[in-house]
Amino acid sequence: MGIIGDAFGKLFDFLYSLFAGLFGVIWDGLKWVGNLLKKLFQNLVDIIIGFFKVIYALIEGLLYLLYMIGVLAVKLFLVIFEAAKVLWSLIEGFVRTLGSLKYSPRSGGGHGYSEILGKLFSNLKVLQIDSIAYILLFMLWFITAVAAIKLISSIRVGGD
């Protein structure tokens, strides 16, 4: 090729090595800046994700608290409802007992016991013990009702 070709060849080799080294340094600098930005942004993203995890856990805890308050309200309503049913049964039994203090024998369906009881009541009217029987019947029912109320009120959660 000659002297000029060799000179241009050496010049271009020199320029190639100069620009290759320069662009290599620039490329290494860009990679270093990119890695630095990657680490900074990764730490920032980790902090933001951690913050939102805490917020999510707080919201989840509050919703679970509201759910458990609702469960407690339902259970409390059921307990109060059942206690009201028991109280209503006691009141109804008391009223029925007071209403049934007067016994009037009737003819039965053919088994004969009502007729015998009717004759027994009519023969015992002479002794006038029906008032005492009614008072004893009322006392028996009242004592039973008080014992039932004491039993119900002594029941505690946890089986004490």
mmCIF file of C-alpha atoms in Angstrom, residues 12-13 17 20 47 54 60 76 78 84 88 95 98 105 110 112 116 144 146-148 154:
data_model
loop_
_atom_site.group_PDB
_atom_site.id
_atom_site.type_symbol
_atom_site.label_atom_id
_atom_site.label_comp_id
_atom_site.label_asym_id
_atom_site.label_seq_id
_atom_site.Cartn_x
_atom_site.Cartn_y
_atom_site.Cartn_z
ATOM 1 C CA PHE A 12 -6.762 5.413 11.949
ATOM 2 C CA ASP A 13 -5.489 2.681 14.291
ATOM 3 C CA SER A 17 -7.762 3.065 19.951
ATOM 4 C CA ALA A 20 -12.397 3.140 21.680
ATOM 5 C CA ILE A 47 -39.217 1.900 51.393
ATOM 6 C CA VAL A 54 -47.821 -1.302 56.995
ATOM 7 C CA GLU A 60 -56.728 -5.274 57.541
ATOM 8 C CA LEU A 76 -74.857 -10.785 72.467
ATOM 9 C CA LEU A 78 -78.699 -14.123 70.648
ATOM 10 C CA ALA A 84 -85.870 -12.949 77.063
ATOM 11 C CA TRP A 88 -91.208 -14.807 78.875
ATOM 12 C CA VAL A 95 -99.858 -16.238 84.534
ATOM 13 C CA LEU A 98 -102.629 -18.016 88.413
ATOM 14 C CA PRO A 105 -113.918 -31.190 86.567
ATOM 15 C CA GLY A 110 -114.215 -42.383 78.416
ATOM 16 C CA GLY A 112 -112.978 -42.809 83.756
ATOM 17 C CA ILE A 116 -113.544 -40.214 89.530
ATOM 18 C CA THR A 144 -89.855 -23.389 91.405
ATOM 19 C CA VAL A 146 -87.398 -18.480 91.982
ATOM 20 C CA ALA A 147 -85.125 -21.564 91.906
ATOM 21 C CA ALA A 148 -85.092 -21.470 88.101
ATOM 22 C CA SER A 154 -75.708 -18.441 88.511
#
